[in-house]
Coordinates of C-alpha atoms in Angstrom, one line a residue:
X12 CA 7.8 -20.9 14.7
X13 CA 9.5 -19.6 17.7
X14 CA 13.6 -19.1 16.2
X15 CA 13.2 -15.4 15.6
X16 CA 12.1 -14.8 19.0
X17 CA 14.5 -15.1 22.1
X18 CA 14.6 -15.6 25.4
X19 CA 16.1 -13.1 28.3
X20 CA 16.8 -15.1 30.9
X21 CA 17.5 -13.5 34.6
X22 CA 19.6 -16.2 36.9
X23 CA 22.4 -14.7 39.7
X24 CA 23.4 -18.7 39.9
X25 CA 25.4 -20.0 37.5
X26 CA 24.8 -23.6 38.0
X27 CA 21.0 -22.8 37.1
X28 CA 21.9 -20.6 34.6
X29 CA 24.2 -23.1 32.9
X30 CA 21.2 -26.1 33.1
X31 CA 18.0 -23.3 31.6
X32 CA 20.4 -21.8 28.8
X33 CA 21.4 -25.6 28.1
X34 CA 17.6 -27.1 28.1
X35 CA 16.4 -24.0 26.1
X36 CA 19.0 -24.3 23.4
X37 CA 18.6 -27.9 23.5
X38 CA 15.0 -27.2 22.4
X39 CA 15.9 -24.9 19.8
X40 CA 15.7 -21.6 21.8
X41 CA 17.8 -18.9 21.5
X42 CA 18.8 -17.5 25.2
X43 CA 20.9 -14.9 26.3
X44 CA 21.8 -14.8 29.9
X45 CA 22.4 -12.1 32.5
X46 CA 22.8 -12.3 36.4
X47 CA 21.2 -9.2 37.2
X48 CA 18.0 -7.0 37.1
X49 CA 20.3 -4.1 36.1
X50 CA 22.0 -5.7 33.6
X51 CA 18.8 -7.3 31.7
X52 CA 16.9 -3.8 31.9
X53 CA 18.5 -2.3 29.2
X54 CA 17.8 -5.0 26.6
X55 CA 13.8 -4.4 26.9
X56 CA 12.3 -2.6 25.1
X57 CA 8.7 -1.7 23.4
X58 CA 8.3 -4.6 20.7
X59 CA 10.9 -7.2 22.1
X60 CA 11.1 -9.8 19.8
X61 CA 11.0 -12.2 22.9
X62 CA 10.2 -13.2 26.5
X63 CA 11.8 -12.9 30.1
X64 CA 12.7 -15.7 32.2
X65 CA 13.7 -14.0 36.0
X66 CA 14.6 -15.5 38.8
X67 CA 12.6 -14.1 42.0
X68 CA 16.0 -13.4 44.4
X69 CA 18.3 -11.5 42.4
X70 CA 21.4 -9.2 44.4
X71 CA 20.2 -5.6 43.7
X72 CA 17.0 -5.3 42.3
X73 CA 14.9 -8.8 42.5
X74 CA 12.6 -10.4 40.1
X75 CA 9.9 -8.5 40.7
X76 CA 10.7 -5.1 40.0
X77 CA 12.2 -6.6 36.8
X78 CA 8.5 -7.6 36.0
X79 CA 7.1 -4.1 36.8
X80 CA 10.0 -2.2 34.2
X81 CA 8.8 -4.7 31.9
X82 CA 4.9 -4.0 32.3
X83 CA 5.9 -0.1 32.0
X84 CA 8.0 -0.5 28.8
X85 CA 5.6 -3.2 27.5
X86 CA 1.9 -4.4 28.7
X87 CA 1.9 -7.4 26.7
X88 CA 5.6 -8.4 27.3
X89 CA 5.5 -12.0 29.4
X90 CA 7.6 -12.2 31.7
X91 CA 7.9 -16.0 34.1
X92 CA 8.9 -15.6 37.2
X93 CA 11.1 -18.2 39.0
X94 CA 10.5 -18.6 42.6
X95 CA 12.3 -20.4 45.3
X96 CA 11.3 -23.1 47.4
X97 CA 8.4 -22.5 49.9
X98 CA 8.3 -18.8 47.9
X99 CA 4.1 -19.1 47.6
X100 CA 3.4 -15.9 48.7
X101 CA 6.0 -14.1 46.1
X102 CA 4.7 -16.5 43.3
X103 CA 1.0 -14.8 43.9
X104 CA 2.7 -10.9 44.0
X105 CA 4.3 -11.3 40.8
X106 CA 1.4 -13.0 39.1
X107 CA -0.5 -9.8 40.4
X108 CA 2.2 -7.7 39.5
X109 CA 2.1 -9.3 35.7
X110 CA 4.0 -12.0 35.3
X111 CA 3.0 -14.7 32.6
X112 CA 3.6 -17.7 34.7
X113 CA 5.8 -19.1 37.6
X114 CA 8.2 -21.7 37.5
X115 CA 9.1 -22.9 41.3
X116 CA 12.3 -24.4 42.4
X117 CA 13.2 -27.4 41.5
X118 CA 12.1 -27.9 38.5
X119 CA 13.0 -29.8 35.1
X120 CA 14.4 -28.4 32.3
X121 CA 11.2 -30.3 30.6
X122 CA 8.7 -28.1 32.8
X123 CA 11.1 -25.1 31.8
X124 CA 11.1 -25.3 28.1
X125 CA 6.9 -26.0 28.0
X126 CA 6.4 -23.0 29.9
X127 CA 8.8 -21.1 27.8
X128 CA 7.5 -22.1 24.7
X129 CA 3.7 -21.1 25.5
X130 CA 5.0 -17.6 26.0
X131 CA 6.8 -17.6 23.2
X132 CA 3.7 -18.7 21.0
X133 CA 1.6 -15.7 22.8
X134 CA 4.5 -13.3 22.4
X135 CA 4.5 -14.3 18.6
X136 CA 1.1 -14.1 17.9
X137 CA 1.1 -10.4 19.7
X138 CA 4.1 -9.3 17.9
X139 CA 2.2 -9.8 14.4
X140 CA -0.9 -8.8 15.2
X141 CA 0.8 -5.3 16.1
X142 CA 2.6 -5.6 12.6
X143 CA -1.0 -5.9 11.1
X144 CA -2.0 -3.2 12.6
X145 CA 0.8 -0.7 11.7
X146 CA 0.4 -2.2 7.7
X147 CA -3.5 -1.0 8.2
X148 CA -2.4 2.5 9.4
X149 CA -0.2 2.4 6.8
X150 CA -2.9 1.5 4.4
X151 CA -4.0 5.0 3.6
X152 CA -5.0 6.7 0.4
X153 CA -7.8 6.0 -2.2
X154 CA -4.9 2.4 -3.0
X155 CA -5.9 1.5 0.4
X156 CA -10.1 1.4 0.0
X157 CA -10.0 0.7 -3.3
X158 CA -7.4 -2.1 -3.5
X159 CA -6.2 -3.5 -7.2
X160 CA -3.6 -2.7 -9.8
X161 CA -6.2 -3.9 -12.4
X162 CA -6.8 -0.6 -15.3
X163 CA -10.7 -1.3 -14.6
X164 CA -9.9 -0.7 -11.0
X165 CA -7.3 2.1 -11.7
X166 CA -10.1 4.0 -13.7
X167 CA -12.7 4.5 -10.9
X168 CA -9.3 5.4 -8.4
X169 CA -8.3 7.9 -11.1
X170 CA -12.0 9.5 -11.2
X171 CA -13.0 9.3 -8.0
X172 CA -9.6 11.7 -7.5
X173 CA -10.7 14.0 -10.0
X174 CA -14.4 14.5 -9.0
X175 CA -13.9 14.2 -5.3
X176 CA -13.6 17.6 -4.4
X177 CA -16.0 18.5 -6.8
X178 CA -19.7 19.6 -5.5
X179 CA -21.0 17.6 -8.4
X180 CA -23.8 14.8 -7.3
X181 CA -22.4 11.4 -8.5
X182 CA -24.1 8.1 -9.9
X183 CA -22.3 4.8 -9.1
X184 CA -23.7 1.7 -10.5
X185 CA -22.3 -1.3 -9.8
X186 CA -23.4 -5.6 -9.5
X187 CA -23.8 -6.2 -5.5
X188 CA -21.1 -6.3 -3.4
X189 CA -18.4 -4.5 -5.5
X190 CA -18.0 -2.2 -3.4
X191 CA -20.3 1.3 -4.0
X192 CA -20.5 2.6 -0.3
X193 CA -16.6 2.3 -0.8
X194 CA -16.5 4.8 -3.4
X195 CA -19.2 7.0 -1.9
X196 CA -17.2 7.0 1.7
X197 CA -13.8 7.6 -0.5
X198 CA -15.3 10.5 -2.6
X199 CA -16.5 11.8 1.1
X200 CA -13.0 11.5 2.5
X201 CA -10.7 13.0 -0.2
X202 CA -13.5 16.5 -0.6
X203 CA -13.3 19.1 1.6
X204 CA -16.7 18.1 3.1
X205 CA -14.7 15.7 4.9
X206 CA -15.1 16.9 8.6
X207 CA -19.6 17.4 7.3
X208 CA -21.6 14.5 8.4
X209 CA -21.8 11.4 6.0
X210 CA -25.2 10.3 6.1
X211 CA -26.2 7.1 4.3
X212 CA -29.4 5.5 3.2
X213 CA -30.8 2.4 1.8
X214 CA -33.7 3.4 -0.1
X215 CA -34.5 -0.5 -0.5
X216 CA -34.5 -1.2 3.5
X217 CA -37.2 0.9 5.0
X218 CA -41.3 0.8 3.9
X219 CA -42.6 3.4 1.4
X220 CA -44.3 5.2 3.8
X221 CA -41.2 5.8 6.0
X222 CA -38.9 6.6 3.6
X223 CA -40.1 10.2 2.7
X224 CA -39.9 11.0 6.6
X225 CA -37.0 9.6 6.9
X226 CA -35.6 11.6 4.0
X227 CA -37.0 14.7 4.7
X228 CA -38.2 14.6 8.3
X229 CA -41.5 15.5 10.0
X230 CA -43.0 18.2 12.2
X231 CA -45.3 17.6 15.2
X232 CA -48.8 16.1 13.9
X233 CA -47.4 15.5 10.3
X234 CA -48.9 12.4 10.4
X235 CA -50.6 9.4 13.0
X236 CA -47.8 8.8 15.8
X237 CA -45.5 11.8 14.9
X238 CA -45.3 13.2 18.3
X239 CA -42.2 16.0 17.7
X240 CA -39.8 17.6 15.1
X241 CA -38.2 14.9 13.1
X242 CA -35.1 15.8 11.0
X243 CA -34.6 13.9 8.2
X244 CA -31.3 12.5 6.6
X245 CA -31.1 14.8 3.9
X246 CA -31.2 18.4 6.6
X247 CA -28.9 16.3 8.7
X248 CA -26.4 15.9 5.5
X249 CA -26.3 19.5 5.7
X250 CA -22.2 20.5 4.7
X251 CA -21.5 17.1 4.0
X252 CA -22.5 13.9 1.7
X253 CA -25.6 11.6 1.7
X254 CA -25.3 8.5 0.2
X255 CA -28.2 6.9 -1.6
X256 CA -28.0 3.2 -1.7
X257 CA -30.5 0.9 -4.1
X258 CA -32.2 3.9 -5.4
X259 CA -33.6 2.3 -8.4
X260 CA -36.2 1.2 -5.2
X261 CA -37.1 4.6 -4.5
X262 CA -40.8 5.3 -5.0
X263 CA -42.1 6.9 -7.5
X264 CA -43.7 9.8 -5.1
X265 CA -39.9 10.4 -3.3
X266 CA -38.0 10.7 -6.3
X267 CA -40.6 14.0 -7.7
X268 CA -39.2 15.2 -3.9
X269 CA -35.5 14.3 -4.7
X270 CA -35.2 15.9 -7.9
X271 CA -36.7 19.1 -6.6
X272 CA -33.6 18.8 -3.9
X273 CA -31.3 18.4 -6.5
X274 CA -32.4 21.2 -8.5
X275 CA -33.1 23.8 -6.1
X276 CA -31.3 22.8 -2.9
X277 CA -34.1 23.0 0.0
X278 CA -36.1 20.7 1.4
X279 CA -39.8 20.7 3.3
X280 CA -40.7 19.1 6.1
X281 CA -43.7 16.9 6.2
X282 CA -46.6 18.7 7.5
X283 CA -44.6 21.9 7.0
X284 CA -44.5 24.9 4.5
X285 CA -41.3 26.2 5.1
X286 CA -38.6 25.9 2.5
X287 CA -35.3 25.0 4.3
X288 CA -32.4 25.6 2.2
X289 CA -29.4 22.3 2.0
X290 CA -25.8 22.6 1.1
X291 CA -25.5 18.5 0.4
X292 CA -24.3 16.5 -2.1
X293 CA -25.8 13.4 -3.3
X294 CA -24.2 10.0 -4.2
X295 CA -26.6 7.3 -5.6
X296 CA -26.2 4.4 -6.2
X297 CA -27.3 1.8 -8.4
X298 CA -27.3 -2.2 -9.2
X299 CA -29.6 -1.5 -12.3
X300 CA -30.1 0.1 -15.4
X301 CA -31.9 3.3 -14.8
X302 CA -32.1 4.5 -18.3
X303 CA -33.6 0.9 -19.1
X304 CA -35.5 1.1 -16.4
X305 CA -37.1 4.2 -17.1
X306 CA -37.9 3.4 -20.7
X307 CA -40.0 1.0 -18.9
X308 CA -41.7 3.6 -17.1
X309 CA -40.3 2.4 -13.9
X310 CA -38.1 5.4 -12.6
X311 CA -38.3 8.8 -13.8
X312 CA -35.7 9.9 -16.8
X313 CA -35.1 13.2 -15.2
X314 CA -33.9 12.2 -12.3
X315 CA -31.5 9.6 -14.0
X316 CA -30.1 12.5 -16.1
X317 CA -29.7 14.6 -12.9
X318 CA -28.1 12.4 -11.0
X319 CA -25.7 10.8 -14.1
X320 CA -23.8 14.2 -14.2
X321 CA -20.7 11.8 -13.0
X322 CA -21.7 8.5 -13.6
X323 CA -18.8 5.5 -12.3
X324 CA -19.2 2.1 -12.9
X325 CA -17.5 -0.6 -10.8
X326 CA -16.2 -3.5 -12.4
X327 CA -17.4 -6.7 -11.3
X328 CA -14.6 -9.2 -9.5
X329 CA -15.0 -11.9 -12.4
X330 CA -13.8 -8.7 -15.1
X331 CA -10.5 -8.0 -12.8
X332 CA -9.4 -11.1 -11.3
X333 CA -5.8 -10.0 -11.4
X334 CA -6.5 -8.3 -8.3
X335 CA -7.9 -11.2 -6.4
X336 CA -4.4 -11.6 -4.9
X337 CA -3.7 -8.3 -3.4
X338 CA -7.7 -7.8 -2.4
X339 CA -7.6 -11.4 -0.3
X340 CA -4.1 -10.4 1.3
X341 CA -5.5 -7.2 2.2
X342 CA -9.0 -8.6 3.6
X343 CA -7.1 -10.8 5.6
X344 CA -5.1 -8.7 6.8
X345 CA -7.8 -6.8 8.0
X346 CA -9.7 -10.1 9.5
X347 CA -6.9 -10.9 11.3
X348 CA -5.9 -7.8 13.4
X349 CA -10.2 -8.1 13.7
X350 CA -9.8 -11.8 15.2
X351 CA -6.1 -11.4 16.5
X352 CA -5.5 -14.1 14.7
X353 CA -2.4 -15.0 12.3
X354 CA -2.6 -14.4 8.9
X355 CA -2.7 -17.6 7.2
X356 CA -0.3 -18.6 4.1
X357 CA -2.3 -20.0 1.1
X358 CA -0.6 -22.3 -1.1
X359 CA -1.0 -21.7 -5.0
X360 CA -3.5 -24.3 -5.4
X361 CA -6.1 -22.6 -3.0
X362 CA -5.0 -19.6 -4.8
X363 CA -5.8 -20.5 -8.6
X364 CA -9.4 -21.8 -6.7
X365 CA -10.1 -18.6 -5.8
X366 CA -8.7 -16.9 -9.2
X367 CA -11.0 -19.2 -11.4
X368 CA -14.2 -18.4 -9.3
X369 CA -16.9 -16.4 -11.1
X370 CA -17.6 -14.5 -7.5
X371 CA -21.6 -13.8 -8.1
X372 CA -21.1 -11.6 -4.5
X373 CA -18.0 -9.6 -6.0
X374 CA -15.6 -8.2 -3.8
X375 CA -18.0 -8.9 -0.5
X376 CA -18.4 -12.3 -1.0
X377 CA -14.0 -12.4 -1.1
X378 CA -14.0 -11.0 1.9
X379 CA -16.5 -13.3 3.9
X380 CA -14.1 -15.6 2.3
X381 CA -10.7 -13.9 3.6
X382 CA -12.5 -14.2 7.4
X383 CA -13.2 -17.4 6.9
X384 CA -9.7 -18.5 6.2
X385 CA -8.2 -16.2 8.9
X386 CA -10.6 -17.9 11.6
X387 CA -10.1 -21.4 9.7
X388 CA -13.7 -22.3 9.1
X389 CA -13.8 -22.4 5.6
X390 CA -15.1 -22.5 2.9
X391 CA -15.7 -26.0 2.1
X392 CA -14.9 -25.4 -2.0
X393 CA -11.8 -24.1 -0.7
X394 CA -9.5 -27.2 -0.9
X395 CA -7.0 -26.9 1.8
X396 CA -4.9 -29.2 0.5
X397 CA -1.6 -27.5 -1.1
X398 CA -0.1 -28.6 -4.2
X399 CA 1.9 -31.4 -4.5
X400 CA 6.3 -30.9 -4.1
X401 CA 8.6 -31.9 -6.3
X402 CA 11.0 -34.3 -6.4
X403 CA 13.1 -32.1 -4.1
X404 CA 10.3 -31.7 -2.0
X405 CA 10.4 -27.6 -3.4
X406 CA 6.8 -26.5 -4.0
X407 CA 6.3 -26.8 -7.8
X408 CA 3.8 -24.6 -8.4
X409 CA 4.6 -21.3 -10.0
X410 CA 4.8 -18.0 -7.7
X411 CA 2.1 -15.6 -7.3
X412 CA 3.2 -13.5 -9.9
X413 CA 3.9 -16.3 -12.4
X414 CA 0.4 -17.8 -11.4
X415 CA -1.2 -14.2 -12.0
X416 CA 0.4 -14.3 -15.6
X417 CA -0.9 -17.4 -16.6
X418 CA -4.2 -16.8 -15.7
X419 CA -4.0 -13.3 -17.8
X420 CA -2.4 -15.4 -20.6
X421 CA -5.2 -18.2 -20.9
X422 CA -8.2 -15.7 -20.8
X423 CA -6.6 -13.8 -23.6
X424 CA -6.3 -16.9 -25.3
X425 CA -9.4 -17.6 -25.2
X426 CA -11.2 -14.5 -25.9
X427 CA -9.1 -14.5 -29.2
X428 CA -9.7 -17.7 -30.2
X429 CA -13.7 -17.1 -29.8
X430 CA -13.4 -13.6 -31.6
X431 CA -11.8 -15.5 -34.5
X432 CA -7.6 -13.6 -33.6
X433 CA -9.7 -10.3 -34.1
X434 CA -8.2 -7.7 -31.5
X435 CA -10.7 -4.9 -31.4
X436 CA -13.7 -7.4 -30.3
X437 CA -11.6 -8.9 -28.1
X438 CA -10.4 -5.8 -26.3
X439 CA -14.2 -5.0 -26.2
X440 CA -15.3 -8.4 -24.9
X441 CA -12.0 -7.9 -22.3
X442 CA -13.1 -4.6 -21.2
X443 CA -10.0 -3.4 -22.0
X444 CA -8.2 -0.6 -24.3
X445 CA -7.0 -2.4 -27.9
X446 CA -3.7 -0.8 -27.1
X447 CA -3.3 -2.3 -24.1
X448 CA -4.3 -5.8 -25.2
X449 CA -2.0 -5.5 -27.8
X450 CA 0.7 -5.0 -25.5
X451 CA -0.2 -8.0 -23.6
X452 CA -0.8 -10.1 -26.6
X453 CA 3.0 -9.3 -27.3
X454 CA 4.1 -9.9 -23.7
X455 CA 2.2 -13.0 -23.5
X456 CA 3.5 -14.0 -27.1
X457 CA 0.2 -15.0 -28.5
X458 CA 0.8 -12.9 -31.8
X459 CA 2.1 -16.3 -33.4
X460 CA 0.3 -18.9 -31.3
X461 CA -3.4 -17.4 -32.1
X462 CA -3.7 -15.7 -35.3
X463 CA -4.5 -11.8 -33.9
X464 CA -5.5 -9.5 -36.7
X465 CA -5.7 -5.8 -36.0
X466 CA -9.3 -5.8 -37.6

């Protein structure tokens, strides 16, 4: 765990020098040594893959201003201090100055090597944390929101790009938890409302009565308890986007209001007469069938065909689980620059686990999941056992890529063996174009295997 990292180690006497460098690289350490302050200093630097180990009496500069060049180049750089016999008061000025620990004189190479090793552990677990933070900065773009090399996934990136800067009000519709804020946020971000407020909404969290003040906002009197001016999320969206969440739990009442925003672009205050004209767009979104739902005379048509100008649907995570790899990595990687914790290495048989699950929550329930691995609590229909090595104690198990494949190659499989080989209803039960599942039948070789007929 601690090989890559190595240890600087300060020491003017060469009989102590010779005994630390020879317990440390008994234990596996790697050491270099240097008798001097000014002779170590030019080795730190920000990110050292490493710790210091300094002696407190050095000739020249001493151990403690060796601390304090460290703490300037790098805060969380530990640095242990040795300290001579009787040296109390200089072991509490260096802890104050920084240091990680003290060592004092004499001491065995035993009490050396534990010390050494707990700052290396802390060093290494700062060191990657950083690493997960710069790949999160990194992490940028529409690929970095809406992760997945899946075409279902690839679809809403390549239309959320082209309607983006549009001023076009969008309708997203989508099972819970796969991700619709996302795509509302993302087609905020990449218009050129971007620096406009963002306002966001769950029509399904508030009572019907405060939903059309909170929508529209209130004047003084409006109403029993509505002391002053009030302005509601849509005038505050003014410039910039307001997302609609769980619209189809609007009220009947508030949606009359929202279609007359849509079509003529003011609003009126409750208790007011005054038309206030709104440069917004709307997203909505949707977990329902409004077109269904207003054949049932449950929501009104008009507003369904106002808002479904742009209409993007998000694919559940059960209809693209080729992306479940590169959406856990990235969750966790976000979980654990959250926690500063590790990120944790899943074997291939926690990995098919997580491949074969139908995921009723979508993407949200993967990533409570990628928490609770990073913070390892979890879950309990997660086996944590790995998969069994081979007879030359190799992991036997295919890679990631090969395990991806296989996956791909079964549920084609089997969609063609329930559509009778035929390619066009399988493509349609796939959710996928027939040319491109005719590709992958021919990668896959299941031209021969499972009688595919063009039909």
């Amino acid at each position: 765990m601690n090989r890559a990292l190595t240890v600087l180690l300060v020491e003017d006497d060469a009989a102590v020098q010779l005994g630390c460098v020879q317990a440390l690289q008994l234990a596996d350490i790697p050491v270099r040594a240097f008798d001097s302050a000014e002779a170590v200093l030019p080795h730190i630097g920000p990110g050292l893959a490493g710790v210091i180990v300094t002696d407190m009496r050095l000739p020249g500069a001493d151990g403690l201003s060796v601390i304090c060049e460290a703490r300037d180049i790098d805060p969380d750089l530990p640095v242990i201090m040795i300290t001579g016999h009787g040296d109390v008061n200089l072991a509490v000025q260096a802890m104050r100055s920084g240091a990680y620990d003290f060592i004092p004189k004499p001491f065995s190479p035993e009490q050396l090597v534990e010390v050494v090793q707990r700052a290396l552990e802390k060093r290494r677990l700062t060191l990657e944390v950083a690493n997960l933070r710069r790949a999160l900065t990194l992490s940028e773009g529409l690929e970095g929101k809406l992760v997945g090399h899946s075409p279902a996934i690839a679809r809403v990136r390549q239309l959320v790009t082209e309607v983006a800067d549009s001023p076009v009000d969008v309708l997203i519709r989508g099972e819970t938890g796969t991700g619709k804020e996302v795509v509302a946020r993302a087609l905020h971000d990449h218009s050129r409302r971007r620096n406009a407020p963002y306002v966001a909404l769950n029509c399904g969290g508030l009572p019907d009565s405060l939903l059309d003040s909170e929508l529209f906002g209130h004047e003084p009197g409006a109403f029993t308890g509505a002391q002053k001016r009030r302005i509601g999320r849509i005038e505050h969206a003014n410039g910039g986007t307001l997302f609609l969440d769980e619209l189809e739990s609007m009220p009947m009442g508030v949606q009359v209001k929202l279609l007359r925003v849509l079509q003529e672009r003011c609003i009126e205050r409750l208790g007011s007469n005054q038309s206030i004209p709104v440069d917004v767009r709307v997203v909505a979104a949707t977990k329902d069938d409004l077109l269904a739902r207003a054949q049932q005379g449950s929501f009104r048509a008009d507003l369904v065909y106002r808002l479904n100008v742009v209409n993007i649907e998000l694919p559940a995570l059960r209809e693209r689980r080729e992306d479940i790899p590169m959406l856990l990595e990235h969750f966790m990687l976000l979980a654990a620059s959250r926690y500063d914790r590790p990120e944790p290495r899943l074997p291939q048989a926690q990995l098919r686990q997580l491949m074969a699950r139908d995921w009723p929550g979508n993407v949200r329930e993967l990533r409570n999941v990628a928490d609770a691995l990073v913070l390892g609590v979890g879950p309990q229909w997660v086996s944590p056992h790995g998969p069994a090595p081979d007879a030359s104690g190799n992991d036997a198990q295919p890679t990631l890529t090969e395990t991806v494949e296989q996956f791909e190659r079964s549920l084609i499989a089997d969609a063609l063996q329930r559509h009778a080989g035929n390619v066009g209803q399988t493509a349609k039960a796939l959710r996928i174009a027939k040319t491109t599942l005719v590709d992958k039948i021919r990668k896959h070789g299941l031209g021969k295997g499972e009688a595919a007929s063009e039909a």
